[in-house]
Structure formats: C-alpha cells, structure tokens
Coordinates of C-alpha atoms and ligand atoms in Angstrom, one line a residue:
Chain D
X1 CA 84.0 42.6 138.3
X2 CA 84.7 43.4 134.4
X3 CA 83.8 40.6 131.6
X4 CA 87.9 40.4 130.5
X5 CA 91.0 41.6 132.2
X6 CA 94.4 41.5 131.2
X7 CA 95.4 38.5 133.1
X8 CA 93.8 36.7 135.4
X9 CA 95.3 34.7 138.2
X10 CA 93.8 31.4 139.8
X11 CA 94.7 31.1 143.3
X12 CA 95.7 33.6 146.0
X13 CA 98.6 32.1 147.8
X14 CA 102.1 34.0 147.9
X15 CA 103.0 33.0 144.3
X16 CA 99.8 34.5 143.2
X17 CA 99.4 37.3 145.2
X18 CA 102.9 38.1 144.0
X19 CA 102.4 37.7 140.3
X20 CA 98.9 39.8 140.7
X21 CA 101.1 42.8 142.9
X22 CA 103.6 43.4 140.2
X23 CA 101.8 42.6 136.9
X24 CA 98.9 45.5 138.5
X25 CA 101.9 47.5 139.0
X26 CA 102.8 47.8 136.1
X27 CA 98.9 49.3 135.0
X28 CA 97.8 46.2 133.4
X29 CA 94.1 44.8 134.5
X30 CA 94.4 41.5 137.3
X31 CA 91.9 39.5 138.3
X32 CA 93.1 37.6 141.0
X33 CA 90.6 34.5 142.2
X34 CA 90.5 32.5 145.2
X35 CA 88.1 29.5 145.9
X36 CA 88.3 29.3 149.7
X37 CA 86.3 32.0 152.2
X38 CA 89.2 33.7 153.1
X39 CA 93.0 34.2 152.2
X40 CA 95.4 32.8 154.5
X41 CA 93.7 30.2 156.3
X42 CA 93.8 27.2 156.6
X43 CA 97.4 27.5 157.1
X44 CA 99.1 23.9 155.8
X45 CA 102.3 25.1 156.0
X46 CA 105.3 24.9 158.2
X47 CA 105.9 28.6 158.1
X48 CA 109.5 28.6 158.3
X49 CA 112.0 30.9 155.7
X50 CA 115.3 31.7 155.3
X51 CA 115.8 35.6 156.3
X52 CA 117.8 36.5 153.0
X53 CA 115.4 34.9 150.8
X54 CA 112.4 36.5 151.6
X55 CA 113.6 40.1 152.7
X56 CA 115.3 40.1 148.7
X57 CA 111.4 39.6 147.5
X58 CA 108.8 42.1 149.8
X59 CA 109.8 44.1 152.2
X60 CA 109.0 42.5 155.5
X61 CA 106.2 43.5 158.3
X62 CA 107.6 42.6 161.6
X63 CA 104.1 41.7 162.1
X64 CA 104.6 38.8 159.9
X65 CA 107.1 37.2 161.8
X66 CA 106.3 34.8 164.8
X67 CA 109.9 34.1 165.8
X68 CA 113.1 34.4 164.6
X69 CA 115.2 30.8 164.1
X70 CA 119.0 30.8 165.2
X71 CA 119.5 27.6 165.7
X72 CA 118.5 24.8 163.4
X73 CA 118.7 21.4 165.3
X74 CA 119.1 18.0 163.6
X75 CA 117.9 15.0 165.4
X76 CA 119.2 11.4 164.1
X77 CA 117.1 8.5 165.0
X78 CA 119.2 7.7 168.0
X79 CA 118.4 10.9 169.7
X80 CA 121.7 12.3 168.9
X81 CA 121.4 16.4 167.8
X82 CA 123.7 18.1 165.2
X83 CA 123.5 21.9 164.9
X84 CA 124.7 23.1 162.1
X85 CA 126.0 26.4 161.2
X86 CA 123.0 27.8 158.3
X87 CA 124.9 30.8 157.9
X88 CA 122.1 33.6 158.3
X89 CA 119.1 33.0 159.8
X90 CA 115.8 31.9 160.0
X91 CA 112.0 33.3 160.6
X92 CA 108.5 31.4 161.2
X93 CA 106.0 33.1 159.8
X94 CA 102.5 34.2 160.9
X95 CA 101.4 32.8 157.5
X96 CA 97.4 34.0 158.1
X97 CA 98.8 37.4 158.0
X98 CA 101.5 37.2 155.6
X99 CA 99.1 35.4 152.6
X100 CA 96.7 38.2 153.7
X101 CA 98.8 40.9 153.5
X102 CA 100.2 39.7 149.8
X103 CA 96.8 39.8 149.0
X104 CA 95.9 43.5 150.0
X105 CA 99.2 44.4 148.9
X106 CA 97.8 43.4 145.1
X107 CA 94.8 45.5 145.6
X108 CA 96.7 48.4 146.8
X109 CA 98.4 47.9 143.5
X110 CA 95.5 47.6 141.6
X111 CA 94.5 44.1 141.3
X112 CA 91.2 43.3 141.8
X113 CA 90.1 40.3 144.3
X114 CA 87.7 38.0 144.7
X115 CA 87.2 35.1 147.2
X116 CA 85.1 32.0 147.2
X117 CA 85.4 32.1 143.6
X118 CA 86.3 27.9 142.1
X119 CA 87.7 28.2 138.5
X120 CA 86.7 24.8 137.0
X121 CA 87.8 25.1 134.1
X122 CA 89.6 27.2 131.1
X123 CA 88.1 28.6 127.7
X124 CA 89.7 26.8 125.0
X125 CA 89.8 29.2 121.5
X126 CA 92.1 27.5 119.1
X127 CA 95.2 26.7 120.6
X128 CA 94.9 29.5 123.4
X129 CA 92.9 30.2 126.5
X130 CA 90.2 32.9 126.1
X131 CA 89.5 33.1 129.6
X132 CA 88.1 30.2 132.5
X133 CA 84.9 29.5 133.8
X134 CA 84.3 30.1 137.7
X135 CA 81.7 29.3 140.0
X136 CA 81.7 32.6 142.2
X137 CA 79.4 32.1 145.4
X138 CA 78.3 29.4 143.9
X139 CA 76.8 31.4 140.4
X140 CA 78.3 30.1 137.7
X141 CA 80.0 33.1 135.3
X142 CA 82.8 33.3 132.6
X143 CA 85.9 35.9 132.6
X144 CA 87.9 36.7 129.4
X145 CA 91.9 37.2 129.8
X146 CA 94.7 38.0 127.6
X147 CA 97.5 36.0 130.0
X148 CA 95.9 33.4 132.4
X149 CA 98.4 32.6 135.4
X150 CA 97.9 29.1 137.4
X151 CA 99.0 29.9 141.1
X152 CA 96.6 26.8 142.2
X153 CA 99.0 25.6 144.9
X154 CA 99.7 21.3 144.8
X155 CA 96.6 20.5 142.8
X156 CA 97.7 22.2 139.5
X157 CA 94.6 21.9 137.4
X158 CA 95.2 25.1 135.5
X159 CA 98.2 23.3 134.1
X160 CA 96.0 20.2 133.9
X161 CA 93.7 21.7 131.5
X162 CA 96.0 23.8 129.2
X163 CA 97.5 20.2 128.4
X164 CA 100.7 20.0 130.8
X165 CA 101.1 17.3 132.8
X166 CA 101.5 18.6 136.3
X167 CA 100.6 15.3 138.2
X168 CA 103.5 14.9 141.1
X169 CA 104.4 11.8 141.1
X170 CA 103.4 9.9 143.8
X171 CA 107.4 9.2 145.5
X172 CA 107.7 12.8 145.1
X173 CA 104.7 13.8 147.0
X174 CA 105.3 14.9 150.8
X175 CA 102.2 13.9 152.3
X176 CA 101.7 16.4 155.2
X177 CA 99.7 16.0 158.7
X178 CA 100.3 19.7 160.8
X179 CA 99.0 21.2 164.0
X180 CA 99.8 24.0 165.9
X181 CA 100.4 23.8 169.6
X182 CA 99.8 26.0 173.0
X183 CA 101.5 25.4 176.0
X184 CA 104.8 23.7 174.3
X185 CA 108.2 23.6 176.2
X186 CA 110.7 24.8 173.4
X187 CA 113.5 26.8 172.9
X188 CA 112.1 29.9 171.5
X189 CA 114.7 30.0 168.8
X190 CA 115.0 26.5 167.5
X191 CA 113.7 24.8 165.1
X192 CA 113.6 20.8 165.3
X193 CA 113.7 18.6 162.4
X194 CA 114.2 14.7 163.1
X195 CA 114.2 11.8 161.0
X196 CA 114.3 8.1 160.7
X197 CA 111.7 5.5 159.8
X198 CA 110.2 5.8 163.3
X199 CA 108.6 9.3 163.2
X200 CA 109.2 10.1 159.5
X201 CA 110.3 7.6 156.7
X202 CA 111.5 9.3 153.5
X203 CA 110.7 12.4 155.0
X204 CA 110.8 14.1 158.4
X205 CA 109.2 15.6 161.5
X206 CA 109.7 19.6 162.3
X207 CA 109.2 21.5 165.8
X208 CA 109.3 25.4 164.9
X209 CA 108.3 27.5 167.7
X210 CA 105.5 30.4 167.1
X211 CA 106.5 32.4 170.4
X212 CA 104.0 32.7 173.2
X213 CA 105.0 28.8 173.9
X214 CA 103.3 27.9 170.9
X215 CA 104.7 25.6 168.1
X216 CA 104.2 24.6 164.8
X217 CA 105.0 20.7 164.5
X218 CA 104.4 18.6 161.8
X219 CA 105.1 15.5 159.7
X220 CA 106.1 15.1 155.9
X221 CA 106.5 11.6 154.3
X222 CA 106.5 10.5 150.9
X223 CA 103.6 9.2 149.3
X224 CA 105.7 5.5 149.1
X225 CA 105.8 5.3 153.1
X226 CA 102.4 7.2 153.5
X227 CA 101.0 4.2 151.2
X228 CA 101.9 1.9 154.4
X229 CA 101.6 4.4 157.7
X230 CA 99.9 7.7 157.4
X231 CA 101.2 11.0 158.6
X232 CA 98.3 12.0 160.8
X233 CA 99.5 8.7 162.6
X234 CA 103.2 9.4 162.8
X235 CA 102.0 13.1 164.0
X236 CA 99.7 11.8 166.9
X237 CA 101.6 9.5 168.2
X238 CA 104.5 12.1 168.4
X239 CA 102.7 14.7 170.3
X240 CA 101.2 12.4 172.4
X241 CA 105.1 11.2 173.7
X242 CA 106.6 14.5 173.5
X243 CA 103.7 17.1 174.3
X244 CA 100.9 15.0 176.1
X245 CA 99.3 17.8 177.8
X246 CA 99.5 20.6 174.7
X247 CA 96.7 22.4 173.6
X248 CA 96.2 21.3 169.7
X249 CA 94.9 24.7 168.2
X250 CA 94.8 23.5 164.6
X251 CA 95.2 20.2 162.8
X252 CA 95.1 20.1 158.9
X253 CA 96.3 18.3 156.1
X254 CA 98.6 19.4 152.9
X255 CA 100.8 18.0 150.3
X256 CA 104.1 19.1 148.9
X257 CA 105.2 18.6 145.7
X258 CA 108.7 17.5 145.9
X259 CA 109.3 16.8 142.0
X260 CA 113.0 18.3 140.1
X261 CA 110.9 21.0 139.0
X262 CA 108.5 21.2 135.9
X263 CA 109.8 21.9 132.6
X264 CA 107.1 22.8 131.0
X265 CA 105.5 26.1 132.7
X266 CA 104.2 28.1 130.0
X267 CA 101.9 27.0 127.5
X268 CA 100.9 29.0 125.1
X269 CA 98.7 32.4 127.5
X270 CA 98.8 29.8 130.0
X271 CA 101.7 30.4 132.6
X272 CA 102.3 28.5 136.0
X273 CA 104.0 29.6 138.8
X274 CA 104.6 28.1 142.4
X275 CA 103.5 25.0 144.0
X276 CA 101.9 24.1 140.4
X277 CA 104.9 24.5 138.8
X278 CA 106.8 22.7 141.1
X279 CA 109.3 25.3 142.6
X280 CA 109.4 23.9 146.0
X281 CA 112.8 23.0 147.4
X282 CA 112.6 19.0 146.5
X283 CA 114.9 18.5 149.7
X284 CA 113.6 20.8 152.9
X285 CA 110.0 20.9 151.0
X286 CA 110.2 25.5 151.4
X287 CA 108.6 26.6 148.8
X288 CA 107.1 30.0 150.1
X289 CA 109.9 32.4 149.0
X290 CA 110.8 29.9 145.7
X291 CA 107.6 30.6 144.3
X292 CA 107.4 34.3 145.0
X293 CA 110.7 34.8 143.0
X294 CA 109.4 32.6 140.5
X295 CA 106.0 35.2 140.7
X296 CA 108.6 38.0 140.3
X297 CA 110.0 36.4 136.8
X298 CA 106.9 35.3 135.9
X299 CA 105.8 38.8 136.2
X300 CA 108.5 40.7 134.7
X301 CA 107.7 38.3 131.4
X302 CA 104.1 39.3 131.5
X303 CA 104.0 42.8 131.6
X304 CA 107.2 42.6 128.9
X305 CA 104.3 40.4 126.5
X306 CA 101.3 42.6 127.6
X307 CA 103.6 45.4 126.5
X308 CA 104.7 44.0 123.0
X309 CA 101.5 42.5 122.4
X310 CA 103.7 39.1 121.7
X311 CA 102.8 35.8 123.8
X312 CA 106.4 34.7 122.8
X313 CA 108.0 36.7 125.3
X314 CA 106.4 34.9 128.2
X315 CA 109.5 32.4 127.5
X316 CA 111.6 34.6 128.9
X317 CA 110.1 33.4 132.1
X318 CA 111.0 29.6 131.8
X319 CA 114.3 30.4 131.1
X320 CA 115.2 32.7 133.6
X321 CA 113.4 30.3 136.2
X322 CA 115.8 27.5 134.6
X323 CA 118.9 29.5 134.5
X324 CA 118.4 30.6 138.4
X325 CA 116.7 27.7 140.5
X326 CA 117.2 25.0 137.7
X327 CA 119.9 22.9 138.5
X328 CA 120.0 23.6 141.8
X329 CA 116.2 22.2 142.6
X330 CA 117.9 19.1 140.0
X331 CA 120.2 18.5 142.4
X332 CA 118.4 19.1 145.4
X333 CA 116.4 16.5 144.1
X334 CA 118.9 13.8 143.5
X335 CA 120.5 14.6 147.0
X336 CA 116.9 13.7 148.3
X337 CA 116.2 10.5 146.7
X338 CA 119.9 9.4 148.1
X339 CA 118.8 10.1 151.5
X340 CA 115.6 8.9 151.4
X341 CA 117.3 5.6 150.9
X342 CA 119.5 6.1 154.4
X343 CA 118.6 3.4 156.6
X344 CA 118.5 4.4 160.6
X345 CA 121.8 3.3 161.3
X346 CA 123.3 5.2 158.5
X347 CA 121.4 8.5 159.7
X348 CA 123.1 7.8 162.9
X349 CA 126.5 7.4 161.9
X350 CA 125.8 10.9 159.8
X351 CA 125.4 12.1 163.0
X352 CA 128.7 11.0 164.8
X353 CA 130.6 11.9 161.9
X354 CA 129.2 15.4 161.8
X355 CA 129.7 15.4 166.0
X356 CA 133.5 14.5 165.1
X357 CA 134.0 17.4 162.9
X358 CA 135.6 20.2 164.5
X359 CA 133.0 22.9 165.6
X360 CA 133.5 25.4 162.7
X361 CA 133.0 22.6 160.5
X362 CA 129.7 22.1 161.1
X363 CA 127.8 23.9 158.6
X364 CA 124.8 22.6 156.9
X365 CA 127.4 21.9 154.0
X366 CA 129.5 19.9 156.5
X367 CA 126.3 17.5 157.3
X368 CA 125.7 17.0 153.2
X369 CA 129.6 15.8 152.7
X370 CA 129.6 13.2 155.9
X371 CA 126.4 12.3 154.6
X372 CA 127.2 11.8 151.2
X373 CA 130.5 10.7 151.8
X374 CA 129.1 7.2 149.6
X375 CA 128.0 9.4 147.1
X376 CA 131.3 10.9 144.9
X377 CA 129.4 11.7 142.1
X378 CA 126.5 13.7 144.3
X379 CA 129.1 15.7 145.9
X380 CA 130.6 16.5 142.8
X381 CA 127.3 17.8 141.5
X382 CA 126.5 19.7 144.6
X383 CA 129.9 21.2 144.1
X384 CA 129.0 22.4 140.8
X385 CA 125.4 23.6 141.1
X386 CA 126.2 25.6 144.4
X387 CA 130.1 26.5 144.2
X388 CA 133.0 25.1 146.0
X389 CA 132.5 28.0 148.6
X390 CA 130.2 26.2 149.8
X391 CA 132.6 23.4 150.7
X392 CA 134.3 26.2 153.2
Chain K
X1 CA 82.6 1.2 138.9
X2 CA 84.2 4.1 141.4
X3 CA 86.0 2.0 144.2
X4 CA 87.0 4.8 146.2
X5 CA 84.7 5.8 149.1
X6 CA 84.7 9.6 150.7
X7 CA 84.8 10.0 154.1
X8 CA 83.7 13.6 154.0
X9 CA 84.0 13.9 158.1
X10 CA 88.2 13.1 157.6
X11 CA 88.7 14.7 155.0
X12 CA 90.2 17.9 155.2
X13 CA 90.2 19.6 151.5
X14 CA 93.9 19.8 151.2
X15 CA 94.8 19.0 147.8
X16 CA 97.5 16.4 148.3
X17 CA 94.9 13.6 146.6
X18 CA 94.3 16.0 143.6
X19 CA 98.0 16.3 143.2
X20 CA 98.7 12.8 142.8
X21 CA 95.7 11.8 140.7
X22 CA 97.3 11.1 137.2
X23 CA 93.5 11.0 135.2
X24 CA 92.7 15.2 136.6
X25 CA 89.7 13.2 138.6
X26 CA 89.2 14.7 141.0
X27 CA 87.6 18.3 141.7
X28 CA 88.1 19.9 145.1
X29 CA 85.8 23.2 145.9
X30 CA 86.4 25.1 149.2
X31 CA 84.5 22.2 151.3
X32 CA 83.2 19.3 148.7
X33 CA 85.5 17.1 147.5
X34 CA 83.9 15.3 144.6
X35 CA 85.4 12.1 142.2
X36 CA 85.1 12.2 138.6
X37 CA 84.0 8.5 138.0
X38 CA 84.2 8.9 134.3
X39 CA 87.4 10.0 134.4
X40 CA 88.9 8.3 137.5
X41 CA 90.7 4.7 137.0
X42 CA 90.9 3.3 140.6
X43 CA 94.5 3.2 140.6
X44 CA 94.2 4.0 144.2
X45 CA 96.9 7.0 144.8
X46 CA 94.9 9.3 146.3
X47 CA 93.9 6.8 148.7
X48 CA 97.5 6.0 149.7
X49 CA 98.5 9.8 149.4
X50 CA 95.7 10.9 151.9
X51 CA 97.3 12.3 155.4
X52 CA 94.0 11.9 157.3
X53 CA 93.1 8.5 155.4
X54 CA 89.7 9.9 154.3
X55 CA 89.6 7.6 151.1
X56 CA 88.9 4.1 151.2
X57 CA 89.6 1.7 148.9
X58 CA 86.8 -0.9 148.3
X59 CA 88.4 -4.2 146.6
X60 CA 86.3 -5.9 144.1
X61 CA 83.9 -8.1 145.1
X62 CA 84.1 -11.3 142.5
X63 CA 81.1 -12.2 141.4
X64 CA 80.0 -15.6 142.8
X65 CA 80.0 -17.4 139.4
X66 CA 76.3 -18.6 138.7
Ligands
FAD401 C1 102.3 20.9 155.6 C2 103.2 21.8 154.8 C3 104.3 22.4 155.4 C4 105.1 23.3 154.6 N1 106.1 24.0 155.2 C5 106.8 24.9 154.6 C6 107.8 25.7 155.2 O1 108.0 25.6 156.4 N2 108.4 26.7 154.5 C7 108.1 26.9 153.2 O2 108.8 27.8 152.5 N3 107.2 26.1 152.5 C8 106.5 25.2 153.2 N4 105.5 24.5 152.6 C9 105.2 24.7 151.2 C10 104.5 26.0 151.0 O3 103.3 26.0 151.8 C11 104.0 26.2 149.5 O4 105.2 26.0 148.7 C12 103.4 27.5 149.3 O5 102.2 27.7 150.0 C13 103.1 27.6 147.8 O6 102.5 28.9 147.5 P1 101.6 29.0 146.2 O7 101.1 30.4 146.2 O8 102.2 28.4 145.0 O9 100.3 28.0 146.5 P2 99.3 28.0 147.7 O10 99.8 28.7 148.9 O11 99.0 26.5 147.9 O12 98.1 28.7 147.2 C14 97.3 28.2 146.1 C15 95.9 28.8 146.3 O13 95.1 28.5 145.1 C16 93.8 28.3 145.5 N5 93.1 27.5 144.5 C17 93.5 26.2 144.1 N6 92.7 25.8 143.1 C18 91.8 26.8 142.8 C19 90.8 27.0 141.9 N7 90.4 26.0 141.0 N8 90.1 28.2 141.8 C20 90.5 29.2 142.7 N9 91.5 29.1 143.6 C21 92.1 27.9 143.7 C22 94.0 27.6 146.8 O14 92.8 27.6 147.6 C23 95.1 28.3 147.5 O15 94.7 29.4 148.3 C24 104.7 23.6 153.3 C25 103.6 22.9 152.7 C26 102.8 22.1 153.5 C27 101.6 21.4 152.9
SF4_402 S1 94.2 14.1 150.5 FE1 92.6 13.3 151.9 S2 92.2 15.1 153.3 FE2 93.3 15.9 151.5 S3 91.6 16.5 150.1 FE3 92.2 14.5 149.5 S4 90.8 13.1 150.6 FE4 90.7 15.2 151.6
SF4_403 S1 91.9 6.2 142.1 FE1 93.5 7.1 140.8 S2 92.4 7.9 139.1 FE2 90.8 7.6 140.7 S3 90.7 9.5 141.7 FE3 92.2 8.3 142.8 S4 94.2 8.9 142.0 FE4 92.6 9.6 140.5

C-alpha cells in the first residue's frame, strides 16, 4: 500500500467496486477500502434486478445468478394476487459472489484492495480533502488522494464529513429485517411482494426464490411504522405462519435509504456515489444496478478531472446523474409517499380494479393508474418523467 | 447524559441507525458499534429505526426534589 493514490474509494459494495474498475481502467492509482473481513457478506440485500438494467452495466456471470424471475406476484392485504406484466425480466442474485466478483474485477483492472480497513475520518487541507485516516487491522495509518469517492453504503459518513448532509430522513428510511430460507415451497420463478399494515406498513414483505428450494424473504417498513412495530417482528411472525418448518440460514439487518435522491453529491474532491448518495429506487427500494450506473458516471467524470487536472469537471457527474435518474427517482418518490398513505381497504380495491382490467392490461403501469386513479396530478407526472408509452 | 443503551448481542452492525442519526453520532466498525456521547442529542431515531431493537431508550429519571 502507497502513502497517496489517485483516488481512493471508501467502501467495496457494487457502487464502489464499480467506480474503482473503471477509474483503474483508465491507468489512474485506486485505493479501494473496505471495513468489514470480507467482501460480499453479510448479504442485507434482497438480491433481486431487473435483467436489462444490469446486463447494460457488467457483463453478467451466470454464476451470479440464483434464479431467473418471470413472474412478479402482487399480494393485497386480502390475499388477492395481481401479476403484472414487467415487460422483461427479472434475476436474484447470488450477491456473495457478485460483490466479490466486482471486487476482483477492480484488481484485475488495477485497483488495489484492502479489507478490514475503517476510514474514520477525512484530511481536511483548506477547503479540500488531502486524503482520510483509516484504522487498517486495527493500526491506525493515513492515505493521501487526489479524488476521494464515498461508496459507504446507508451510513454516508464520507458525505458527513466533507460537510453534506447525507442523514435519510427518518420516513424515508426502510428499515429492513432479512433471512434466507432452506426447504421453502415456492414457485421457482416468482417473486412475492405483499403489503398492508398487517405484515408491512409503509412498506412491504418480498418472497424471492434462490433455487435449490431456498428463498430470500424479507421485510421493509419505514422508520415511522418501525417507530411502533419492528421489522424483525413483522418478519418472524411471517415465517413462522407461512414457513414453520424452514431452515433459517441467515438473518440480518439493513436499511434503505428511500430519500428523492441527494442533490448535493460532489463536494469539492469529495464525490458520492450509491446508497450514500441516495440513488436507490425511493419506490421498490433496488438500488444495486442504480448505483453502479451512477459509479459508471461518476467514473467517467473522474478520470475526465484526473486527466485535465481540473476538480471542476467532477460536476459533470451531478448533472448527468440529474439529467438521467433525476426526475424519475422525484417522482418515484412522490408515487411512494401517496401509497404509503393507502389504507388496507384501498390496497384491496387496487387489487380488484387491476383483476378487472383486461389481461393485456395488466402491466405494472396498469397497477400505478388504478392505483392512482385519486391522484390526477401523480399520473400526470408519471406521464411525463417516464413517457406516455408507458401508459400502453 | 447518553440515554441510549447498546445491546451488543441484538445488534447486528447494519448501518440503518447510522443513517438516521442527524448529529454523525454514531461510529460503526466491522463488529463494535460505538455512540458519540458528545455528539449525540438523544433524540432517539436510531432507537426507533433499529430492525432487531438493539437500542434502548432509557427515559429520564426526575430527580426526587430534595
Ligand atoms: C434488506 C435490504 C434489501 C434490499 N433489496 C434489494 C434488492 O432486492 N434489489 C436491489 O437492487 N437493491 C436492494 N437493496 C439495496 C441494495 O442493497 C443497495 O442499494 C446496494 O447494496 C448499494 O450499494 P453500495 O455499493 O452503494 O453500498 P453497499 O453495498 O452498502 O456497500 C457499502 C460498503 O461500504 C463499507 N463501508 C461503510 N463505511 C465504511 C468505512 N467507514 N470504511 C470502510 N468501508 C466502509 C460497508 O462495509 C459496505 O461494504 C436492499 C437493501 C437492503 C438493506
Ligand atoms: S440499526 Fe440496530 S442492528 Fe443496525 S447497527 Fe444500529 S443498533 Fe445495530
Ligand atoms: S439518539 Fe439521536 S443523536 Fe443520539 S445517536 Fe441516536 S439518532 Fe444520533
């Protein structure tokens, strides 16, 4: 390990791994530092990606994927099930592997790694960043750095300390319980997802499959219901009515930061990318293949800098981030706080509206208008950010 | 005075608490999850935010006037 890099990157989840990949690419210096023992585990993390996403960011390893989703199943809090049409498909990931492989796919490129290495803090040098201060196998150290990249996942100190308020505020926060199940009866190519105040207030439950009769299930709820109930509880008593006798192979906690997206992701050499910048999906709470494409722009700004020797350039990033997933993760945003308000009855009238459409009508576009059929001015936005195709 | 009690068997060094934390209070290493008392202002949100309720809460105990 040198004393200074070109950039150096805290946190080696797929946004990190990602920006570390392409910015050694390009022949620039990466440190890329991770505070836990080993990449990839624990997994908090439901796994699950759309298809076209992530095969338009890294090519995909069949060995990364644990099943492939065709059918995506709605439940309504009356048991009723609504299968939309998602128009592609879906794959659950073997995320131990696929963090992993991002990881050695940076140091093939050039990167240099390091696990159970904590940065606690940055090196402030007038208005920039000289480099952090990590405790590496518990030795305490300092590394110097042109470009300093937060991938730190939901905590977001990096941001913290540069001066940019990455707290997620607390309605916005999915507060996650997560286990992974043997011996599950399941389709092998469906996910689950069902809602309603019973197993998942302002949030919901998922069942995705792993192959092998194994499943990933899990509950997310916002931190204004977790305040009263907490997910492990909703979780438990779940599995205990649906899967008494599974095996539970893993049980973890996580959070999701369900904010509109941060404005604010580069500060000066400081840049953020992923969970602490906020580029999860605010409404399904997917934020795996969001955060590598923001890693990719991210990137692409950095080596253009590094190049130019001009910081200034790192903008480019924000903007392209804004002018691509902007809007959309706006919207997404607003969409969720509307439903979150849905009362059970409501969720299952959604239901029997959707049930009433005619088959080729029920596309995941189909469910938003029923459900938002009280919501003109939504629709109208959703129309906007994503197209009237959409509508089709 | 820090109102908020660890239960270092529950917890499970997730995160979600840090995320929430408006005051930056709290510092989460690989296995040690550690509360800035300086820093933190017991507005509770980490305590409600926790999945595996590993934080407690302790309420003020008024002082018996004397
Ligand atoms: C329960 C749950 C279910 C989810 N389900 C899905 C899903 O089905 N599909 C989907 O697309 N997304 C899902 N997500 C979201 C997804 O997991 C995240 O969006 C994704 O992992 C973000 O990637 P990242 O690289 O930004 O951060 P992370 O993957 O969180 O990686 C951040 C890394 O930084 C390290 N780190 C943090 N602080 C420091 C420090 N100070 N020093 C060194 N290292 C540090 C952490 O240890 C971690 O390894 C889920 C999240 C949770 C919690
Ligand atoms: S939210 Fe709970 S389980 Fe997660 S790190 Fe904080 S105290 Fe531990
Ligand atoms: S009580 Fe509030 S300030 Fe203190 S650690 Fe928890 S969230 Fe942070």
């Amino acid at each position: 390990m040198k004393d200074r890099y070109d950039v150096l990157v805290v946190g080696a989840g797929p946004a990190g791994s990602t920006v570390a990949r392409l910015v050694a690419r390009e022949g620039f210096s990466v440190l890329l530092l991770e505070k836990d023992r080993d990449v990839g585990t624990p997994v908090r993390c439901g796994e699950a990606v759309s298809n076209r996403s992530l095969e338009s960011i890294v090519d995909v390893d069949p060995r990364w994927i644990a099943a492939t989703i065709r059918r995506f199943r709605l439940v309504a809090p009356d048991g009723s099930c609504v299968e939309p049409d998602l128009g592609g498909h879906g794959y659950v990931l073997e995320r131990r592997l696929f963090d992993y492989d991002l990881a050695r796919m940076a140091v093939d490129a050039g990167a240099e790694l390091r696990t159970k290495a904590y940065v606690d803090g940055l090196l402030a040098d007038g208005g920039e960043y000289r480099g952090v201060t990590i405790s590496l196998n518990g030795e305490r150290r300092t590394v110097g750095a042109r470009i300093i990249v937060g991938a730190d996942g939901v905590e977001s100190r990096v941001g913290r300390w540069a001066g940019i308020d990455t707290t997620t505020p607390f309605r916005d926060m999915e507060c996650c319980a997560q286990m992974t199940l043997a011996d599950v009866d399941m389709e092998e190519d469906a996910c689950e997802f069902h809602f309603g105040t019973a197993v998942a207030p302002m949030g919901y439950l998922w069942i995705f499959p792993k192959g092998h009769r194994t499943a990933n299930i899990g509950v997310g709820v916002s931190g204004a219901a977790a305040k009263h109930k907490s997910p492990i509880r909703y979780l438990n008593e779940f599995v205990a009515r649906r899967f008494p006798r599974a095996g539970i192979l893993t049980t973890v906690a996580g959070g999701v930061p369900c904010a509109a997206t941060l404005e604010d992701i580069v500060r000066g050499n400081v840049v953020l990318v992923g969970d602490a910048a906020h580029q999860v999906n605010p409404m399904s709470g997917g934020g795996i293949t969001s955060g590598m494409h923001a890693a990719r722009m991210a990137a692409e700004a950095i080596a253009g800098a590094l190049r130019a020797g001009d910081l200034r350039l790192l903008a480019a990033y924000p903007k392209e981030w804004q002018r691509s997933h902007g809007a959309k993760h706006r919207t997404y945003h607003r969409m969720k706080e509307a439903v979150y308000r849905f009362p059970d009855e409501r969720l299952n009238a959604i239901a029997a509206g959707v049930l009433a459409l005619a088959p080729e009508q029920r596309t995941i576009w189909g469910v938003f208008r029923v459900a938002l059929m009280k919501h003109p001015a939504l629709v109208w936005d959703m129309a906007k950010t994503f197209g009237f195709s959409a509508f089709h | 005075m820090l109102l908020i009690e660890i239960k270092d068997n529950t917890c499970d060094f997730c995160g979600c608490c840090v995320g929430v934390c408006p005051e930056d209070a709290i510092a989460l290493q690989e296995a040690r999850i550690d509360i800035i008392e300086e820093r933190c202002t017991n507005c509770a949100k980490c305590v409600w935010a926790c999945p595996f309720e590993a934080l407690i809460f302790h309420r003020p105990v008024r002082e018996a006037a004397s």
